[in-house]
Coordinates of C-alpha atoms in Angstrom, one line a residue:
M1 CA -0.1 0.0 0.1
S2 CA 2.2 3.3 -1.1
N3 CA -0.3 5.6 -0.3
P4 CA -1.1 6.1 4.0
A5 CA -5.0 5.9 4.9
R6 CA -7.0 9.7 4.5
V7 CA -7.7 10.5 8.5
L8 CA -11.2 11.1 9.7
Y9 CA -11.8 12.2 13.5
L10 CA -14.9 12.5 14.7
L11 CA -14.5 14.4 18.2
V12 CA -18.1 14.1 20.6
D13 CA -17.8 16.8 22.8
G14 CA -18.6 15.0 26.3
I15 CA -19.0 12.0 25.4
G16 CA -18.3 10.1 28.7
D17 CA -20.5 9.9 31.4
V18 CA -21.3 7.6 34.5
S19 CA -23.5 4.7 35.8
I20 CA -26.7 6.2 36.3
P21 CA -29.6 4.8 38.5
A22 CA -33.0 5.3 36.7
F23 CA -30.6 3.0 33.3
G24 CA -30.7 0.7 35.7
D25 CA -26.7 1.6 36.4
R26 CA -25.5 1.7 33.0
T27 CA -24.1 5.0 31.5
P28 CA -26.5 6.7 28.1
L29 CA -24.2 5.3 25.5
E30 CA -24.9 1.8 26.9
V31 CA -28.5 2.7 26.9
A32 CA -27.9 4.4 23.5
H33 CA -29.2 2.8 20.0
T34 CA -26.1 2.7 18.6
P35 CA -25.6 0.6 15.4
Y36 CA -22.5 2.5 13.1
L37 CA -21.1 3.1 16.4
D38 CA -20.8 -0.3 17.3
A39 CA -19.7 -1.4 13.9
L40 CA -17.0 0.5 14.0
A41 CA -15.9 -1.0 17.3
A42 CA -16.3 -4.2 15.8
G43 CA -14.0 -3.6 12.9
G44 CA -11.0 -1.5 14.8
L45 CA -9.4 -1.1 17.9
N46 CA -10.3 0.3 21.2
G47 CA -9.4 2.0 24.6
L48 CA -10.5 4.0 27.4
L49 CA -8.3 7.8 26.4
D50 CA -7.5 10.4 29.2
P51 CA -7.4 13.3 26.9
V52 CA -4.8 14.9 29.1
E53 CA -4.1 12.9 31.5
P54 CA -5.8 10.4 34.6
G55 CA -7.6 11.8 36.9
L56 CA -7.7 15.4 35.1
A57 CA -11.1 17.2 35.1
C58 CA -10.1 19.0 31.5
G59 CA -11.4 21.9 29.1
S60 CA -11.7 20.8 25.6
D61 CA -9.0 23.9 24.7
T62 CA -6.7 21.8 26.7
A63 CA -8.4 18.3 25.8
H64 CA -7.7 19.2 21.8
M65 CA -4.5 20.7 22.1
S66 CA -3.2 17.5 24.1
I67 CA -5.1 15.5 21.2
F68 CA -3.6 17.5 18.7
G69 CA -0.5 16.7 20.0
Y70 CA 0.4 19.8 21.5
D71 CA 1.7 19.7 24.9
P72 CA -0.7 22.4 27.1
R73 CA 1.4 22.4 30.5
I74 CA 4.3 24.1 27.7
H75 CA 1.8 25.5 24.7
Y76 CA -1.4 26.9 26.5
R77 CA -1.8 30.8 26.8
G78 CA -5.8 31.0 28.1
R79 CA -8.7 30.0 26.2
G80 CA -9.5 33.7 25.2
A81 CA -7.6 33.8 21.9
F82 CA -9.0 30.7 20.2
E83 CA -12.4 31.9 21.0
S84 CA -12.2 35.1 19.1
M85 CA -9.7 33.9 16.2
G86 CA -12.8 31.3 16.2
A87 CA -14.8 34.1 16.3
G88 CA -13.3 35.8 13.2
I89 CA -11.1 38.1 15.2
A90 CA -7.2 38.4 13.6
M91 CA -4.8 38.4 16.5
A92 CA -1.6 39.9 15.9
P93 CA 1.4 39.2 18.8
G94 CA 1.1 41.7 22.1
D95 CA -2.8 41.1 21.5
I96 CA -4.7 39.6 24.3
A97 CA -8.8 38.2 24.6
F98 CA -11.1 36.3 26.1
K99 CA -14.1 33.5 25.6
C100 CA -17.2 35.7 27.2
N101 CA -20.2 35.3 28.1
F102 CA -23.3 36.8 28.2
A103 CA -24.8 36.8 31.8
T104 CA -27.3 38.2 34.5
L105 CA -25.7 40.4 37.2
D106 CA -28.2 42.2 40.0
T107 CA -26.5 45.3 39.8
A108 CA -28.0 46.5 43.1
S109 CA -26.0 43.8 44.9
G110 CA -23.3 43.0 42.0
I111 CA -24.4 39.1 42.1
V112 CA -24.2 37.0 38.7
T113 CA -27.1 35.7 39.5
S114 CA -26.8 33.0 36.1
R115 CA -23.7 33.1 33.8
R116 CA -25.3 32.4 31.3
A117 CA -28.1 34.6 30.6
D118 CA -30.3 32.8 27.5
R119 CA -28.3 29.7 25.6
H120 CA -30.8 30.7 22.8
F121 CA -29.4 33.5 22.2
E122 CA -28.1 33.4 18.6
H123 CA -30.8 36.4 17.5
L124 CA -29.4 38.4 19.6
G125 CA -25.6 37.6 20.6
P126 CA -24.7 39.8 17.4
T127 CA -26.3 42.4 18.1
L128 CA -25.2 43.5 21.1
C129 CA -22.3 42.3 20.1
A130 CA -22.1 45.2 17.1
A131 CA -23.1 47.7 20.1
L132 CA -20.0 46.3 22.0
D133 CA -17.0 46.2 19.8
G134 CA -14.9 49.0 19.2
L135 CA -15.8 50.3 22.7
P136 CA -13.6 53.1 23.9
V137 CA -12.1 52.3 27.8
P138 CA -12.2 54.7 30.3
G139 CA -8.3 55.9 30.8
Y140 CA -7.2 54.0 28.5
P141 CA -6.7 55.8 25.4
G142 CA -4.7 54.1 22.6
Y143 CA -6.5 50.8 22.8
H144 CA -8.7 49.1 20.8
V145 CA -11.7 46.3 21.7
T146 CA -13.0 43.6 19.3
V147 CA -16.0 42.1 19.8
R148 CA -17.0 39.6 18.1
Y149 CA -20.8 36.5 18.5
A150 CA -19.5 33.4 18.7
T151 CA -22.4 31.2 19.7
E152 CA -24.9 30.4 21.6
H153 CA -24.8 33.1 25.0
R154 CA -20.8 33.3 24.3
C155 CA -18.5 36.0 22.5
G156 CA -15.0 36.6 21.9
V157 CA -13.4 40.0 22.9
A158 CA -10.0 41.2 22.0
V159 CA -7.9 44.5 23.2
S160 CA -5.1 45.5 21.3
G161 CA -2.4 48.3 22.2
P162 CA 1.1 48.6 24.0
G163 CA 2.2 46.5 27.0
L164 CA -0.9 44.1 27.6
S165 CA 0.0 40.4 30.0
D166 CA -2.4 37.4 29.1
A167 CA -1.2 36.9 33.2
V168 CA -4.1 38.5 34.1
G169 CA -7.3 36.7 36.1
D170 CA -11.1 36.7 35.4
T171 CA -14.3 38.8 35.9
D172 CA -16.1 35.6 36.0
P173 CA -17.5 34.3 39.9
L174 CA -17.5 30.7 37.9
K175 CA -20.9 29.6 39.9
D176 CA -24.2 31.3 39.3
N177 CA -25.2 33.2 43.3
L178 CA -21.6 34.7 43.8
P179 CA -20.3 38.6 43.3
L180 CA -18.9 39.6 40.0
R181 CA -15.1 39.3 40.5
K182 CA -12.3 41.8 40.2
S183 CA -9.5 41.1 37.5
G184 CA -6.0 40.7 39.3
P185 CA -2.6 40.5 37.9
T186 CA -1.7 36.6 38.1
D187 CA 2.4 37.6 38.4
D188 CA 4.1 40.3 39.8
S189 CA 5.1 41.9 35.7
P190 CA 4.3 45.8 35.8
E191 CA 2.6 44.3 32.3
A192 CA 0.0 42.3 33.7
A193 CA -0.7 45.0 36.8
F194 CA -1.7 47.0 34.1
T195 CA -3.7 44.3 32.6
A196 CA -5.5 43.8 35.3
G197 CA -6.8 47.5 35.7
L198 CA -7.8 47.5 32.1
V199 CA -9.5 44.9 32.3
N200 CA -11.5 46.0 35.3
A201 CA -12.5 49.6 33.4
L202 CA -13.7 47.5 30.1
S203 CA -15.9 44.9 32.0
E204 CA -17.2 48.0 33.5
A205 CA -17.8 49.9 30.3
L206 CA -18.8 46.2 29.0
Q207 CA -21.8 46.7 31.7
G208 CA -22.5 50.1 30.6
V209 CA -23.3 49.9 27.3
L210 CA -25.6 46.8 28.0
E211 CA -27.4 47.7 31.3
T212 CA -29.3 50.4 28.8
H213 CA -29.5 48.6 25.8
P214 CA -33.3 47.8 24.1
I215 CA -32.8 44.3 23.6
N216 CA -32.1 44.4 27.7
D217 CA -35.1 46.6 28.3
Q218 CA -37.3 44.3 26.2
R219 CA -35.8 40.7 28.0
R220 CA -37.2 43.5 31.6
A221 CA -40.5 43.6 30.3
A222 CA -40.9 40.3 29.0
G223 CA -40.1 38.9 32.5
E224 CA -37.1 37.1 30.7
A225 CA -33.3 37.3 32.4
V226 CA -31.3 40.1 31.2
A227 CA -27.9 40.1 29.5
N228 CA -26.3 42.8 31.1
V229 CA -22.8 42.1 32.0
V230 CA -20.0 40.0 29.9
L231 CA -18.1 37.3 31.9
L232 CA -14.0 38.2 30.5
R233 CA -12.2 34.6 31.0
G234 CA -9.4 32.7 30.3
C235 CA -7.2 35.5 29.0
G236 CA -4.4 34.4 26.4
S237 CA -2.7 35.4 23.7
R238 CA -2.2 33.6 20.2
I239 CA 0.2 30.2 20.5
R240 CA 3.1 29.9 19.1
V241 CA 3.7 26.6 17.9
P242 CA 4.8 24.2 14.5
C243 CA 2.1 24.1 12.4
F244 CA 0.3 20.7 12.1
H245 CA 1.4 19.6 8.4
D246 CA 5.0 20.1 9.4
K247 CA 4.3 18.0 13.1
H248 CA 2.5 15.5 11.6
H249 CA 3.2 15.1 8.2
M250 CA -0.9 15.5 6.9
R251 CA -2.6 18.3 5.7
G252 CA -5.3 19.2 7.6
C253 CA -8.5 20.7 8.1
L254 CA -11.7 20.5 10.7
V255 CA -15.5 21.4 10.6
A256 CA -16.1 22.6 14.1
P257 CA -18.7 25.7 14.8
T258 CA -18.0 25.5 18.1
K259 CA -15.4 28.9 18.2
I260 CA -13.1 28.2 20.1
I261 CA -12.4 25.0 18.8
A262 CA -12.1 26.5 15.4
G263 CA -9.8 29.4 16.7
L264 CA -7.9 26.1 18.3
G265 CA -7.5 24.5 14.9
L266 CA -6.3 27.8 13.9
S267 CA -4.0 28.8 15.7
F268 CA -2.3 25.4 14.3
D269 CA -3.1 26.4 10.8
I270 CA -5.8 23.4 10.3
D271 CA -8.3 24.5 7.5
S272 CA -11.4 25.8 9.1
L273 CA -14.5 24.4 6.8
E274 CA -17.9 26.2 6.9
A275 CA -21.0 23.6 6.8
P276 CA -24.1 24.8 5.8
G277 CA -26.8 25.1 8.8
A278 CA -23.6 23.2 11.4
T279 CA -23.6 25.2 14.9
G280 CA -22.6 24.8 17.3
S281 CA -25.7 24.0 19.9
Y282 CA -28.8 21.5 20.1
N283 CA -30.1 22.9 15.8
S284 CA -26.8 21.3 14.2
D285 CA -26.8 20.0 10.7
L286 CA -25.1 16.5 11.4
S287 CA -25.5 15.8 8.0
S288 CA -24.0 18.9 6.5
K289 CA -21.3 18.3 9.0
A290 CA -21.0 14.8 7.9
T291 CA -21.1 15.9 3.8
T292 CA -18.5 18.5 4.3
I293 CA -15.7 16.4 6.2
C294 CA -16.2 13.9 3.8
A295 CA -16.2 15.8 0.9
A296 CA -12.5 17.6 1.8
L297 CA -11.2 13.5 2.5
T298 CA -12.4 12.8 -0.9
G299 CA -10.9 15.5 -2.9
A300 CA -13.8 17.2 -3.5
I301 CA -12.9 20.4 -1.8
S302 CA -9.2 21.5 -1.2
S303 CA -9.6 24.4 0.3
P304 CA -11.6 26.8 2.2
D305 CA -12.7 29.1 -0.1
Q306 CA -13.4 26.2 -2.5
Q307 CA -15.4 25.2 0.1
L308 CA -17.1 27.8 -0.3
Q309 CA -17.1 27.9 -3.6
A310 CA -19.3 24.5 -3.3
S311 CA -21.3 25.5 -0.3
E312 CA -22.5 29.0 -2.2
Q313 CA -23.3 26.7 -5.1
A314 CA -25.3 23.9 -3.4
Q315 CA -27.4 26.6 -1.8
A316 CA -28.4 27.6 -5.1
D317 CA -28.8 24.4 -6.8
K318 CA -31.2 22.9 -3.4
A319 CA -33.1 26.6 -4.2
E320 CA -33.8 25.8 -7.5
Q321 CA -34.4 21.8 -7.3
G322 CA -35.2 21.3 -3.7
R323 CA -33.2 19.0 -1.0
K324 CA -31.7 16.0 -2.6
E325 CA -30.5 12.7 -0.9
E326 CA -28.2 12.2 -2.9
A327 CA -24.9 14.0 -3.4
S328 CA -22.8 13.8 -7.1
Q329 CA -19.9 11.8 -6.2
P330 CA -16.3 14.1 -7.2
P331 CA -14.7 13.0 -9.9
A332 CA -11.5 10.7 -9.5
L333 CA -8.6 11.8 -8.3
T334 CA -5.3 11.4 -10.5
A335 CA -2.8 8.6 -8.6
E336 CA -0.1 12.5 -8.5
Q337 CA -3.3 14.1 -6.4
W338 CA -3.1 11.8 -4.7
A339 CA -0.4 11.8 -3.2
N340 CA 0.6 15.5 -3.5
P341 CA -2.9 16.9 -1.6
G342 CA -4.0 20.5 -1.5
P343 CA -4.9 23.2 -3.4
G344 CA -5.5 21.9 -7.1
G345 CA -4.5 18.1 -5.9
G346 CA -6.6 15.5 -3.9
G347 CA -7.9 17.5 -0.9
Y348 CA -6.8 16.9 3.3
Q349 CA -5.1 13.6 4.9
F350 CA -6.7 14.5 7.7
G351 CA -10.3 15.7 8.7
F352 CA -11.6 16.8 12.5
V353 CA -15.4 17.3 13.0
H354 CA -16.5 18.0 16.6
V355 CA -20.3 17.5 17.8
K356 CA -21.2 20.1 20.9
A357 CA -24.6 19.2 21.9
V358 CA -23.8 16.0 23.7
D359 CA -21.7 18.3 26.2
D360 CA -24.4 20.3 26.6
T361 CA -27.3 18.0 26.9
G362 CA -24.9 17.3 30.2
H363 CA -24.3 20.5 31.7
D364 CA -27.8 21.0 31.2
R365 CA -28.4 17.7 32.8
M366 CA -31.2 16.1 30.0
V367 CA -30.5 12.8 30.8
G368 CA -33.4 11.3 28.8
F369 CA -31.5 13.9 26.0
K370 CA -28.1 13.1 26.1
V371 CA -29.1 9.4 24.9
R372 CA -31.3 11.2 22.1
F373 CA -28.1 13.2 21.0
L374 CA -25.9 10.2 20.6
E375 CA -28.3 8.4 18.6
A376 CA -28.2 11.5 16.2
V377 CA -24.0 11.8 16.3
D378 CA -25.0 7.8 15.2
K379 CA -27.1 8.4 12.2
M380 CA -24.4 11.2 11.4
V381 CA -21.2 8.3 11.8
G382 CA -23.8 6.1 9.7
Q383 CA -24.2 8.6 7.0
V384 CA -19.9 9.1 7.2
L385 CA -19.3 5.6 6.5
R386 CA -21.6 5.3 4.1
R387 CA -19.7 8.2 1.9
L388 CA -16.5 7.1 2.4
W389 CA -17.0 3.9 1.8
E390 CA -18.7 4.8 -1.5
A391 CA -15.5 6.9 -2.4
E392 CA -12.9 4.0 -1.7
A393 CA -15.0 0.8 -3.3
A394 CA -14.7 3.9 -6.6
G395 CA -11.1 3.8 -6.2
R396 CA -10.5 7.1 -4.5
G397 CA -8.4 6.2 -1.1
R398 CA -8.9 4.5 1.3
Y399 CA -10.0 6.3 5.1
V400 CA -9.6 5.4 8.4
V401 CA -12.5 6.7 10.9
V402 CA -11.2 7.7 14.7
V403 CA -13.9 8.4 17.0
S404 CA -13.6 9.8 21.0
G405 CA -14.6 12.5 23.6
D406 CA -12.3 15.3 24.8
H407 CA -14.0 14.9 28.4
S408 CA -16.9 13.1 30.4
T409 CA -19.2 15.6 30.9
P410 CA -21.5 13.4 33.4
V411 CA -25.6 14.8 33.3
M412 CA -25.7 13.9 36.8
F413 CA -23.3 16.7 37.9
G414 CA -23.4 18.8 35.3
D415 CA -20.0 19.5 34.2
H416 CA -16.9 18.0 33.8
S417 CA -15.4 15.2 35.6
N418 CA -11.9 12.7 35.3
E419 CA -14.1 9.9 33.8
P420 CA -11.3 8.8 30.7
V421 CA -13.8 8.6 27.4
P422 CA -14.1 5.2 24.4
F423 CA -11.9 5.9 21.8
I424 CA -12.3 4.0 18.1
I425 CA -9.7 4.0 15.5
C426 CA -11.1 1.6 12.6
N427 CA -10.7 0.8 8.9
V428 CA -13.8 2.0 6.9
R429 CA -14.1 -1.2 4.8
H430 CA -13.4 -3.3 8.2
A431 CA -16.7 -1.4 9.8
V432 CA -18.6 -2.0 6.6
E433 CA -17.4 -6.1 7.1
A434 CA -18.4 -5.7 10.6
L435 CA -22.1 -4.5 9.4
G436 CA -23.1 -7.2 6.9
G437 CA -21.6 -6.2 4.0
P438 CA -21.8 -3.2 1.3
A439 CA -25.6 -3.8 0.7
H440 CA -26.2 -2.2 4.6
V441 CA -23.9 0.6 4.3
T442 CA -25.2 1.7 1.2
K443 CA -28.7 1.6 2.2
V444 CA -28.0 4.3 5.1
P445 CA -30.1 7.3 4.1
L446 CA -28.2 10.5 3.6
A447 CA -30.9 12.6 4.2
P448 CA -31.1 15.4 7.5
I449 CA -31.2 13.7 10.3
P450 CA -33.4 15.1 12.9
M451 CA -32.2 16.6 16.2
P452 CA -34.3 15.5 19.6
D453 CA -36.3 19.1 20.4
V454 CA -35.0 19.9 23.6
K455 CA -38.3 21.9 24.4
G456 CA -39.8 19.3 24.6
T457 CA -41.1 16.7 26.8
P458 CA -37.5 14.6 27.6
P459 CA -37.7 10.6 27.4
K460 CA -38.6 8.8 30.2
A461 CA -36.7 7.0 32.3
E462 CA -38.2 3.8 31.9
D463 CA -38.8 3.7 28.5
L464 CA -35.2 4.3 27.8
C465 CA -34.8 0.9 30.5
K466 CA -36.7 -1.1 28.3
Q467 CA -34.5 0.2 25.2
A468 CA -31.5 -0.6 27.5
V469 CA -33.7 -4.3 27.7
F470 CA -33.0 -4.7 24.1
K471 CA -29.8 -3.4 23.7
D472 CA -28.5 -6.0 25.8
A473 CA -29.8 -8.8 23.8
R474 CA -28.4 -7.7 20.9
R475 CA -25.7 -7.4 22.4
K476 CA -25.7 -11.0 23.3
A477 CA -26.7 -12.7 20.4
S478 CA -23.8 -10.9 18.4
W479 CA -21.8 -11.8 21.2
A480 CA -23.0 -15.5 20.5
G481 CA -22.4 -15.6 16.5
R482 CA -25.7 -15.1 15.5
P483 CA -26.9 -13.6 12.8
W484 CA -28.9 -10.9 12.3
D485 CA -32.2 -11.3 10.5
P486 CA -34.8 -8.8 10.1
A487 CA -37.6 -11.1 11.1
M488 CA -35.7 -10.7 14.5
P489 CA -38.5 -10.8 16.8
P490 CA -39.2 -7.7 18.1
E491 CA -40.4 -7.9 21.1
L492 CA -37.5 -9.3 21.8
F493 CA -35.1 -7.4 20.0
G494 CA -36.4 -3.8 19.9
P495 CA -38.3 -1.8 17.2
W496 CA -34.7 -1.2 15.2
R497 CA -33.7 -2.5 11.8
D498 CA -30.5 -2.5 12.2
P499 CA -27.9 -5.2 12.1
W500 CA -25.2 -5.6 14.7
P501 CA -22.3 -6.6 14.0
T502 CA -21.2 -9.7 13.0
C503 CA -17.5 -10.2 12.8
V504 CA -15.1 -8.7 14.9
R505 CA -11.6 -7.6 14.0
G506 CA -8.5 -6.2 15.7
D507 CA -9.7 -6.4 19.8
P508 CA -13.1 -8.5 20.8
V509 CA -14.8 -5.2 21.6
R510 CA -18.4 -5.0 19.4
C511 CA -19.8 -1.9 21.7
Y512 CA -19.0 1.7 22.2
D513 CA -19.6 2.4 25.1
E514 CA -17.6 3.1 28.2
V515 CA -17.7 -0.3 29.8
S516 CA -16.7 -2.4 26.6
A517 CA -14.0 0.0 25.6
A518 CA -12.4 -0.9 28.6
R519 CA -11.8 -4.3 27.6
G520 CA -10.1 -3.1 24.2
G521 CA -6.8 -3.9 23.2
L522 CA -5.6 -0.4 22.9
G523 CA -6.0 -0.3 27.0
R524 CA -6.0 3.4 29.0
F525 CA -3.2 5.9 27.0
P526 CA -3.8 9.1 28.0
G527 CA -4.1 12.1 24.8
S528 CA -0.7 12.9 23.6
Q529 CA -0.2 9.5 21.8
V530 CA -3.6 9.8 20.2
L531 CA -2.0 11.3 17.1
T532 CA 0.9 9.0 17.0
L533 CA -1.4 5.8 17.1
V534 CA -3.2 7.4 14.6
K535 CA 0.2 8.0 11.9
Q536 CA 1.2 4.5 13.2
F537 CA -2.8 2.9 11.8
A538 CA -2.6 4.9 9.0
G539 CA 0.6 4.2 7.5
V540 CA 1.7 8.0 7.8
T541 CA 5.3 6.6 9.2
P542 CA 6.9 3.2 9.1
L543 CA 6.5 1.4 11.9
G544 CA 9.4 2.0 14.2
A545 CA 9.4 5.5 13.8
A546 CA 10.0 8.4 15.7
G547 CA 6.9 9.9 16.3
G548 CA 4.2 6.9 15.6
A549 CA 4.3 3.9 12.4
G550 CA 1.9 1.9 10.9
Q551 CA 2.2 -0.6 8.4
G552 CA -0.2 0.0 5.3
A553 CA -4.0 1.1 8.1
G554 CA -3.7 -0.9 10.7
P555 CA -5.4 -4.4 11.3

């Protein structure tokens, strides 16, 4: 095999969890119906991933840095620069930036009553950001403030000017019903002391604009929480690290509407692609994400500009003809194009796609909805397998799929925890084999994936427990080697018409969940080893080479 396989890395934010009594001491992944993730588990290698290190409840920023091969202990300079760059703020050396929340402040007491004024803020956030952009900071002439909307209740705020330091504290109290903090220096430098004073003046100036903004007047009149303060947190400056291509010898792209992840990728010179309709929230178009990242890997997209043109053309075609389920296949690529990915060549060798909604269900403690969003992600995996398999069968390269999380977000806790997350790496052809062959994967619908309505009635725990019993029966049948038959009685195996894994490769794992992954052949390992493993498996570097290797495309 002369050319390495191309890699699609799906990171499901907050995917890990703990056993839940209402589910019979099962995790949401053990309850969710996930036939395509299970096929990846059966066809590939499994393990448990500590995104940074065992015992650390990490944030998404440090976890992604570690997974991409950049040690956060050395390179991390705060998450503010990632959020702001992802939101479209160009940062120069010496600039500082913050990852921010629109929040609710009781001005009489100085208490932050809600750190998130409203998660569903997409229709208001851009207007408020426009009102804050370019705001002068009283007492600090010569300093420029840039504000851009990110997602949900979040925005990026950057400050440019001489003598700034990112060694300053947050104004965020970190929990509701605590006083708004004053920023202070975190080292002894005069620059840090100066910057802390500027940050406090900026906080007051932002609050002054928001307090009297017409949007907040309307929200008060309607009895809704006002967004009258911006919590400035995670002060950071742009990091200086080797670019992803030079470090890993793969040309990379990502689809990540969550701005902090997009900005982090930009810090590593990874191309950021836009997927129409994709957001960092509950209403994201997962099918669009799958389509975009697969097109980038199979050669239909070789640069962000080309992707934008393709997106605009697709929107025009949709307006004229209506949405079609089947996407036209990109032209076959020459051997020279595959060997030289890039503009005019064969697209990308590494495609990263981030899904945020599962993490939000954990933070919002939506026990039943976490199961349903995991099932929506599984449908996305099915579309990915179909698109990549059809490209592989047509001679347009070989493909590897990786799935992991960046941390656990247990729904019972509502925050990040230190539990490891399940990890899979699998050749697409082996996942198709586990599903029962091409006849099954080519039937996967490519239509938009319906997303659960979080404003509706949540699934009942007793119904999910019954579903878990069906899933246990399917797992036992798979372990026993019983072939899938669509005539199986639904009262025993559930209402689903999806096959269970019919073969295994690599290790004996047949299901994608925390407990099953613990039996995997990869064991438990830290995030710093992920890209080494990926390059080994995909054949980017030969066995035994420094920085990782693998022969062919894995087992």
